[in-house]
Structure formats: structure tokens, C-alpha cells
Steps between C-alpha positions, in 0.01 A plus 500: 500500500161665531431803713309291754789253531749786537291651780478167679875449468565848641266438793658161573846658492385779729341240727828310533688823577238605756507159667877524531471856631233392749710209623801723561283768663335245727835360604640844585180613674456170685859502626470860615171434680659199668774732629230744620323217684830387652572846641144549623420219738553177304877458540458201730357279223660489158202309355254765619729770365480356149133399525374843605544673158278231344201641688536808278651378175251215455229766464689625196540152352132411547385834362722477192386146420135605526565812292662288228201263500260795471706651218480176301122509538484866397351618833618714789529339844510785752562261790813373327612856431436589864707207625789586267498871583464443874783249508726713277440824695556315827824353364619840377415666829664238719810485279538877527420506873748221563788722392460697820503868581786727403628282214613653170220558250650258254451219752123562496501500120691171489248346741195627305614413146453116497133481611410814303657367180324166538161671550535734200635229269221258585238772452640575154490130409138465610402801290652342190328168568167680538552677167603179326195310624263786415636546144369243251739344251468684167813378322334253266357607164161655522227262390353576162157647525242292328333691218146593573272327256188690423211336324475617144163554352436295189339707233269303280467649154167510329485213254276534203327169437384437146138392496464149362166385359322231696578153366230280363321288757651159542369189661667456838708190534404262774773431756654156479350238719690455828718197524395241752676545831675196623505475875826370638467229760550633853703294744292408807758642742502835318119501494484438876751782560300734277179410684666596833610832354148562365342418838742732681428780251123450540530506880708818495309697235160333478542466123595218270858513380548610141731321253753787494541494878514121502768502231705754697473295817588171332753633249360286213435582132169671410350191333572282802358768732180514294473122512540499877246781542254306282532193719466706818179665379 
């Protein structure tokens, strides 16, 4: 297992633990806030008693989801942080206030622990996700650096050339007479097609088409292209 894989495994494990912690904390906090709502004006409706804590805890859920999305993108979403902090502080405050005045101190601690633990644990998870996204993977072998090739100067040594006396004048040999060129017969259809190409070339450039261009356009052997050019002239 590479270091990057180990880090991801650790973060996934911590994420599962934090999700479990958050679920338990939400259940304890939600139930306590429902009791607070029941003893403070909403006792007549059981549905409203259990719906009222959602107006606070859903801020936490929305903020944490947006914070997780921002962490995956490697950015900081202050609105998401604000929602999470506002919802968490409100939940802590109302859980503590719901204990009532004159209660033992441990009762206030018990009421404050679930939302506080959920807030701190989620903040720690987001910090690790930020670090993981910001750190590039460097576990693979480093690529071999290509050797820098520098041009080498070629030194040419001085070569001593032995002076050779001029040869006796000789009568230059005449080049052999060129062989007669046999012109291959050109099919009429190919000749008509070549004439269209030549006319198009003349219209576009104002010049007569040369055999090399004609051969390239037709895709025929050089001798056949010369024969066609001769008949087009």
C-alpha cells in the first residue's frame, strides 16, 4: 500500500467514524430540542414539537454538505462555514438553555457535548480532506530526466593533398544519342478529364498547367502525364 492509499484509507475510516458520531449527536440533540420545544409552547402538537428542531439542525446539514463539496474542490466556502457554525452554536446554546436554571453543572455538559463533538469532528475531517486534495500524489517513481544533448563541434583536421600533375588533354566523348520517346496512347476519357483540370488551373492561376502538377492531379505515371500535356498544348 502506498502512502497516498494509506492516507485515503485513514480519511475514509475517519469519515465513517465521524458520520456515525454525527448521527448519534444529531439524534441526541434533536430529541433534546424536541423536549425543549414541547416545554416551551409547542406541547399541543407532537408534529410541531419534532419539526421545530429541523429549523436549526438543517442549517448544520446544509453547511456541512457545502463544506465537503468545497473541500473536494480545494477551495474555502465561507458561506458554508457560516451556516455550519451558526447552526452548531445555536444548537449548543439551545441544548444548554433547555436544561433550565439551577440544574447541576454536569447536566449542562451532557447537553452541550453532542453538538460540540459533531462540530469539532466534522471540522477535523474537512481539514484532512483539504490537505489531501492540496497535496499531489508523489508515491510513484520519479521520472528519469532526459539527458541534455549538446551539439558537439566537429573538428576537421587539415588534410594534406598531394599535388597531382595535370593529365594529358583528351578528346571529350560525345554523349549518347537520346532514345526516341514513345508516346503512350491516351484514353479519350482521361484526356477530357485532364483538359478540365487544365482549364480549371488556368482559370484559377492564369497560367498553363505544367506536367508535374498535371501528373499530381491525375495520379498517372510521368510518361503518360507528358503525353497528356503534349496533347493539351
